[in-house]
Amino acid sequence: MSTGSGADSAPAPAPTTPVSHRSSMFSSLRVRNYRLFFAGQVVSNIGTWMQRIAQDWLVLSLTGSATAVGVTTALQFLPMLLFGLYGGVLVDRLPKRRTLLVTQSAMGVAGIALAVLTLSGHVQVWHVYLAAFAVGLATVVDNPARQSFVSEMVGPGQLQNAVSLNSANFQSARLIGPAVAGLMITGVGTGYAFLFNGLSFVAPMVGLLLMRARELHVVERAPRGKGQLREGLQYVAGRPELIWTIALVGFIGTFGFNFPVYLSAFADDVFHAGAGSYSLFNTLMAVGSLAGALLAARRGTARMRVMIAAALAFGALELVAAAAPSLWLFALLMVPIGMFGMTVNVTANTSVQMATDPAMRGRVLALYMMVFMGGTPIGAPIAGWITDVYGVRAGMAVGGAIAAGAAIVIGLVLARVGGLRPSVGWNRGHPHVRFVPRERQEELAAAA
């Protein structure tokens, strides 16, 4: 979610600049409009996770094919890869609150339609494919609209806190939704899980309707015109702090976040522990992600060095986990991996929003989400092939090495662009490495 301040014409601060002072972990919830939005998302996110589990289970039940499950997932992500940039153009032109009412309604209708078909006994696999593709189409507009609407609710001073709490909200639902879906599927069937998801969209829609328009931070919308997609790409290409942040997220999203491939193979092929361990790995990663989101909310600033350090730690920990000799060590490593992965995501998201002119934010965030989410259909087959041919340890190690390598290279590029050089010193008997402006390094050298 994202948005602009009341002074929309003012240049956005660079991502290396703190956007707010350290704040309390839940400070953005003091804003009434955001509080309504957050409450609605709690319900909707639980429904979303329930539908994901029910959808995969239904397709597997109808076809007996894991490939069909993969096709369903691909159909849901494909629209973002194909049309994501056009969604950003629309978001910059349209009023975001009204746009969200339309997209949330569309996703709710898709869930209810699937529920009716399933409960009536008429559902076929192509119905699920169609519903997944429809949700994907709505997401093309909904995702950048929700991302960019955050700053309209809270303003730039609370942006990182609000983005972090959104991530914490989603990760909390990730802990609750699958468990509830499992109980519901076992107890009353998949149709009721779809019905809950469809009805869950009423909560965010009510929140949007109850908001006070006068309390929003108004952003001037982009006028309709030709070449706006090209304009958005040129805007990003001319700003190193944007293009390299998006590139880092792309590498990590494409090669580092293939955990459905890695975790299932570790549970089954390496540790021979079954579905229970696979569920445990996912749960511990969700706990770490939730912790990372809450820590980012408390930090209250979006610093590039935090993003680079977290990306490097994420990749390094994947390498360590790939070599873990025991199930419990591997499981415990899921917590910091989830925490650092979420830190990268939240910091990159906030940095991109704060460095972008409000009139361009929809297009830039659409590109960001397209790179992050659109890399999955590319990276997952590569990770799967490496896993099949060389083993899951090799597959996860390659993903971690690419993530860590991208963090190092892009960190050095951004330091060079920003006129920074590494400075090595000692702090309380320990080596301390930091990046300082060239002029400052020359002063330190002269003083020494």
XYZ file of C-alpha atoms in Angstrom:
448
model
C 0.000 0.000 0.000
C 1.279 3.429 -0.532
C 0.454 7.020 -1.082
C 1.617 10.568 -0.961
C 1.672 13.431 1.451
C -0.333 16.577 1.342
C 2.591 18.394 -0.282
C 2.591 16.276 -3.397
C 4.734 18.616 -5.399
C 7.659 18.318 -3.027
C 10.414 15.963 -4.181
C 10.396 12.584 -2.476
C 13.378 11.977 -0.212
C 16.025 9.524 -1.291
C 15.682 6.054 0.155
C 18.860 6.434 2.164
C 17.254 9.273 4.063
C 15.222 8.408 7.155
C 11.588 9.029 6.442
C 10.547 9.266 10.054
C 11.969 9.087 13.485
C 11.850 5.852 15.463
C 8.233 5.282 16.330
C 6.188 2.820 18.287
C 5.495 -0.501 16.621
C 1.823 0.305 15.935
C 1.966 4.084 15.529
C 0.235 4.194 12.121
C -2.848 2.563 13.676
C -3.534 5.904 15.368
C -4.750 7.072 11.940
C -8.469 6.267 11.737
C -8.577 5.607 7.985
C -5.632 3.229 8.158
C -7.114 1.507 11.205
C -10.288 0.746 9.217
C -8.229 -0.483 6.305
C -6.036 -2.694 8.520
C -9.043 -4.288 10.248
C -10.637 -5.152 6.913
C -7.423 -6.695 5.656
C -7.190 -8.962 8.716
C -10.388 -10.732 7.653
C -9.657 -10.653 3.919
C -6.111 -12.018 4.241
C -7.316 -14.999 6.292
C -9.856 -15.702 3.544
C -7.170 -15.406 0.877
C -4.963 -18.017 2.555
C -7.986 -20.289 3.034
C -8.783 -20.075 -0.669
C -5.192 -20.874 -1.641
C -5.256 -24.100 0.357
C -8.792 -25.059 -0.724
C -8.067 -24.265 -4.371
C -4.980 -26.506 -4.520
C -6.778 -29.300 -2.667
C -9.810 -29.122 -4.962
C -7.713 -29.247 -8.137
C -5.730 -32.205 -6.776
C -8.990 -33.954 -5.851
C -10.506 -33.355 -9.300
C -7.466 -34.346 -11.361
C -5.028 -36.260 -9.157
C -2.327 -34.226 -10.887
C 0.313 -32.033 -9.254
C 0.877 -30.478 -12.675
C -2.724 -29.242 -12.679
C -2.083 -27.572 -9.322
C 0.944 -25.854 -10.867
C -1.159 -24.696 -13.822
C -3.667 -23.129 -11.409
C -0.907 -21.209 -9.632
C 0.623 -20.105 -12.936
C -2.745 -18.822 -14.186
C -3.128 -16.704 -11.050
C 0.328 -15.122 -11.469
C 0.340 -14.880 -15.277
C -1.797 -11.693 -15.550
C 0.666 -9.799 -13.338
C 3.533 -10.827 -15.599
C 1.631 -9.929 -18.788
C -0.337 -6.835 -17.784
C 1.260 -5.592 -14.550
C 2.681 -2.402 -16.066
C -0.649 -1.484 -17.648
C -2.273 -1.934 -14.247
C 0.128 0.653 -12.856
C -0.844 3.131 -15.589
C -4.522 2.720 -14.657
C -3.797 3.137 -10.947
C -2.025 6.454 -11.546
C -5.073 7.714 -13.474
C -7.893 6.473 -11.220
C -9.056 7.358 -7.691
C -7.560 4.587 -5.587
C -10.329 4.137 -3.036
C -13.002 3.650 -5.710
C -10.648 1.418 -7.685
C -10.150 -0.810 -4.645
C -13.903 -1.109 -4.136
C -14.194 -2.472 -7.691
C -11.237 -4.872 -7.500
C -12.176 -6.197 -4.049
C -15.751 -6.773 -5.284
C -14.458 -8.682 -8.319
C -12.318 -11.007 -6.191
C -15.195 -11.563 -3.798
C -17.513 -12.523 -6.683
C -14.896 -14.997 -7.976
C -14.729 -16.669 -4.547
C -18.510 -16.884 -4.191
C -18.943 -18.249 -7.733
C -16.436 -21.007 -7.003
C -18.235 -21.735 -3.713
C -21.607 -22.089 -5.461
C -20.158 -24.423 -8.115
C -18.393 -26.552 -5.512
C -21.292 -26.771 -3.050
C -23.733 -27.649 -5.849
C -21.463 -30.442 -7.067
C -21.034 -28.969 -10.563
C -17.451 -27.737 -10.268
C -14.942 -28.776 -12.926
C -11.239 -28.069 -13.099
C -11.664 -25.464 -15.828
C -13.926 -23.501 -13.450
C -11.031 -23.312 -10.983
C -8.640 -22.278 -13.743
C -11.033 -19.512 -14.816
C -11.508 -18.281 -11.232
C -7.733 -18.238 -10.639
C -7.161 -16.246 -13.830
C -9.963 -13.817 -12.925
C -8.429 -13.200 -9.491
C -5.069 -12.673 -11.193
C -6.581 -10.062 -13.524
C -8.115 -8.189 -10.591
C -4.770 -8.338 -8.782
C -3.087 -6.535 -11.687
C -4.898 -3.362 -10.599
C -5.640 -4.192 -6.968
C -2.038 -4.785 -5.921
C -0.484 -1.451 -6.993
C -3.658 0.372 -5.915
C -3.476 -1.092 -2.384
C 0.262 -0.495 -2.187
C 0.029 3.126 -3.286
C -3.091 3.881 -1.231
C -1.156 3.414 2.027
C 0.608 6.753 1.853
C -2.694 8.488 1.070
C -3.997 7.143 4.369
C -0.977 7.764 6.631
C 1.345 10.217 4.843
C 5.107 9.776 4.343
C 6.023 10.024 8.037
C 4.231 6.767 8.898
C 4.739 4.997 5.576
C 7.282 2.364 6.622
C 5.331 1.605 9.784
C 2.130 1.090 7.784
C 3.844 -1.002 5.076
C 5.432 -3.141 7.794
C 2.122 -3.638 9.592
C 0.496 -4.657 6.298
C 3.173 -7.339 5.932
C 2.670 -8.411 9.561
C -1.075 -8.606 8.877
C -0.506 -10.868 5.872
C 1.947 -13.117 7.731
C -0.425 -13.448 10.691
C -3.108 -14.607 8.272
C -0.588 -17.061 6.837
C -0.420 -18.670 10.288
C -4.211 -18.752 10.776
C -5.736 -19.206 7.308
C -4.235 -22.599 6.300
C -5.073 -24.101 9.707
C -8.704 -22.924 9.515
C -8.924 -24.086 5.889
C -7.673 -27.528 6.857
C -10.312 -27.875 9.565
C -13.062 -26.552 7.287
C -12.134 -28.809 4.345
C -12.058 -31.846 6.627
C -15.247 -30.895 8.462
C -17.617 -29.440 5.854
C -15.778 -29.399 2.507
C -13.806 -27.038 0.258
C -16.890 -25.120 -0.874
C -17.295 -23.419 2.492
C -13.673 -22.287 2.446
C -14.367 -20.564 -0.894
C -17.557 -19.067 0.548
C -15.695 -17.647 3.551
C -13.123 -16.067 1.237
C -15.776 -14.532 -0.995
C -17.629 -13.050 1.967
C -14.390 -11.903 3.613
C -14.041 -9.140 1.020
C -17.034 -7.407 2.599
C -14.769 -6.373 5.511
C -12.238 -4.280 3.513
C -15.041 -2.831 1.395
C -16.882 -1.636 4.511
C -13.614 -0.161 5.796
C -13.114 1.726 2.534
C -16.692 3.077 2.620
C -16.340 4.277 6.229
C -13.155 6.252 5.571
C -13.192 10.042 5.838
C -12.142 11.399 2.461
C -11.118 14.758 3.972
C -8.472 13.017 6.092
C -6.719 11.400 3.123
C -3.451 12.861 1.821
C -4.643 13.890 -1.614
C -2.441 12.923 -4.572
C -2.886 14.552 -7.964
C -3.781 11.863 -10.489
C -1.949 11.493 -13.779
C -4.001 12.785 -16.736
C -4.938 10.370 -19.501
C -2.384 10.503 -22.288
C -0.202 8.551 -24.674
C 3.147 7.066 -23.772
C 2.525 6.813 -20.018
C 3.830 3.266 -19.826
C 7.050 4.287 -21.569
C 7.223 7.349 -19.326
C 7.091 5.127 -16.250
C 9.910 2.894 -17.503
C 12.049 5.920 -18.375
C 11.393 7.367 -14.927
C 12.726 4.228 -13.237
C 15.655 3.882 -15.650
C 16.817 7.407 -14.790
C 16.942 6.765 -11.032
C 19.619 4.306 -9.848
C 18.103 4.053 -6.360
C 14.910 2.702 -7.947
C 16.234 0.479 -10.693
C 18.841 -1.246 -8.517
C 16.403 -1.783 -5.639
C 13.914 -3.357 -8.035
C 16.716 -5.444 -9.558
C 17.702 -6.765 -6.115
C 14.099 -7.693 -5.319
C 13.894 -9.389 -8.727
C 16.932 -11.591 -8.091
C 15.754 -12.566 -4.621
C 12.145 -13.139 -5.685
C 13.134 -15.209 -8.725
C 15.908 -17.344 -7.234
C 15.750 -17.034 -3.443
C 12.042 -17.413 -2.661
C 11.378 -20.832 -4.212
C 10.512 -22.347 -0.848
C 7.541 -24.462 -2.056
C 10.109 -26.395 -4.111
C 12.819 -26.523 -1.442
C 10.799 -27.169 1.701
C 8.677 -29.994 0.309
C 11.790 -31.725 -1.062
C 13.702 -31.337 2.221
C 10.756 -32.740 4.191
C 10.203 -35.690 1.854
C 13.526 -36.559 0.193
C 16.179 -35.402 2.692
C 14.644 -35.901 6.134
C 11.910 -38.429 5.121
C 9.578 -36.748 7.612
C 6.384 -36.250 5.599
C 3.773 -33.494 5.379
C 3.936 -32.621 9.077
C 7.505 -31.359 8.756
C 6.644 -29.453 5.584
C 3.909 -27.673 7.535
C 6.348 -27.010 10.390
C 8.908 -25.446 8.045
C 6.271 -23.124 6.567
C 4.950 -22.177 9.997
C 8.392 -21.302 11.357
C 9.148 -19.240 8.265
C 5.867 -17.379 8.740
C 6.818 -16.702 12.385
C 10.148 -15.255 11.247
C 8.436 -13.165 8.552
C 5.988 -11.803 11.117
C 8.888 -10.887 13.427
C 10.708 -9.187 10.550
C 7.635 -7.139 9.658
C 7.099 -6.015 13.266
C 10.769 -5.083 13.688
C 10.585 -3.047 10.476
C 7.474 -1.312 11.839
C 9.375 -0.378 14.985
C 12.415 0.845 13.061
C 10.433 3.575 11.320
C 13.110 4.308 8.677
C 13.888 2.910 5.234
C 17.677 2.684 4.878
C 19.360 1.175 1.863
C 22.131 -0.347 3.972
C 19.532 -2.266 6.016
C 18.063 -3.701 2.813
C 21.462 -4.752 1.449
C 22.575 -6.269 4.768
C 19.289 -8.172 5.123
C 19.557 -9.493 1.549
C 23.117 -10.675 2.198
C 22.070 -12.365 5.461
C 19.084 -13.978 3.709
C 21.291 -15.494 0.993
C 23.966 -16.604 3.461
C 21.422 -18.311 5.700
C 19.967 -20.158 2.712
C 23.460 -21.487 2.013
C 23.792 -22.619 5.632
C 20.328 -24.233 5.591
C 21.182 -26.090 2.363
C 23.959 -27.884 4.253
C 22.038 -28.401 7.529
C 22.653 -31.983 8.719
C 19.535 -32.359 10.881
C 15.836 -31.633 10.570
C 15.679 -29.478 13.692
C 18.617 -27.281 12.678
C 17.044 -26.797 9.250
C 13.678 -25.989 10.852
C 15.195 -23.433 13.244
C 16.968 -21.687 10.357
C 13.577 -21.008 8.768
C 12.885 -18.334 11.410
C 15.823 -15.984 10.590
C 15.451 -16.713 6.868
C 11.826 -15.560 7.051
C 12.796 -12.536 9.152
C 15.546 -11.293 6.815
C 13.477 -12.027 3.707
C 10.634 -9.890 5.060
C 13.087 -7.129 6.036
C 14.273 -6.960 2.421
C 10.700 -6.846 1.140
C 9.449 -4.150 3.522
C 12.546 -1.939 3.237
C 12.629 -2.175 -0.557
C 8.907 -1.431 -0.813
C 9.169 1.628 1.429
C 12.347 2.886 -0.259
C 10.760 2.658 -3.702
C 7.612 4.480 -2.564
C 9.486 7.270 -0.807
C 11.824 7.832 -3.754
C 8.973 8.027 -6.285
C 6.927 11.036 -7.307
C 3.305 10.426 -6.200
C 2.020 10.842 -9.761
C 4.288 7.968 -10.904
C 3.835 5.692 -7.898
C 1.293 3.313 -9.406
C 3.490 2.573 -12.427
C 6.640 2.176 -10.356
C 4.952 -0.121 -7.827
C 3.413 -2.147 -10.652
C 6.914 -2.688 -12.062
C 8.164 -3.574 -8.575
C 5.393 -6.143 -8.041
C 5.723 -7.504 -11.576
C 9.428 -8.155 -11.048
C 8.939 -9.599 -7.557
C 5.884 -11.788 -8.248
C 6.438 -12.338 -11.964
C 9.797 -13.971 -11.306
C 8.086 -16.967 -9.690
C 6.998 -18.667 -12.970
C 10.605 -18.279 -14.177
C 12.559 -19.150 -11.038
C 10.438 -22.069 -9.795
C 11.009 -24.311 -12.863
C 14.750 -23.540 -12.749
C 14.887 -24.387 -9.041
C 12.860 -27.528 -9.703
C 15.192 -28.639 -12.500
C 18.321 -28.134 -10.382
C 16.640 -29.989 -7.517
C 15.646 -32.906 -9.754
C 19.064 -33.218 -11.389
C 21.496 -32.318 -8.584
C 19.393 -32.594 -5.409
C 17.542 -30.111 -3.235
C 20.655 -29.112 -1.275
C 22.270 -27.933 -4.511
C 19.076 -26.184 -5.593
C 18.733 -24.212 -2.364
C 22.475 -23.423 -2.294
C 22.308 -21.968 -5.807
C 19.336 -19.801 -4.821
C 21.130 -18.551 -1.705
C 24.363 -17.880 -3.599
C 22.540 -15.825 -6.251
C 20.705 -13.815 -3.562
C 23.906 -13.121 -1.608
C 25.877 -12.321 -4.763
C 23.185 -9.908 -5.971
C 23.224 -8.169 -2.570
C 26.996 -7.677 -2.700
C 27.126 -6.457 -6.310
C 24.106 -4.133 -6.047
C 25.306 -2.828 -2.673
C 28.647 -1.869 -4.231
C 26.894 -0.287 -7.242
C 24.622 1.804 -5.012
C 27.567 2.835 -2.853
C 29.445 3.965 -5.970
C 26.412 5.836 -7.325
C 25.971 7.551 -3.947
C 29.628 8.537 -3.767
C 30.262 6.224 -0.802
C 33.349 4.191 0.060
C 33.853 1.461 2.655
C 35.472 2.550 5.915
C 36.916 -0.113 8.228
C 37.527 0.602 11.903
C 37.189 -0.833 15.379
C 34.251 -0.461 17.738
C 34.603 -1.847 21.277
C 37.274 -4.273 20.178
C 35.361 -5.525 17.112
C 35.889 -4.716 13.416
C 33.306 -2.238 12.113
C 32.589 -1.730 8.399
C 30.446 1.121 7.130
C 30.034 3.237 4.015
C 30.831 6.936 4.243
C 30.961 9.770 1.677
C 34.306 10.105 -0.111
C 34.873 13.531 1.420
C 34.342 12.135 4.922
C 36.727 9.239 4.233
C 39.387 11.682 3.084
C 38.895 13.673 6.290
C 39.259 10.526 8.380
C 42.385 9.517 6.486
C 43.886 12.955 6.934
C 43.084 12.911 10.656
C 44.749 9.509 11.010
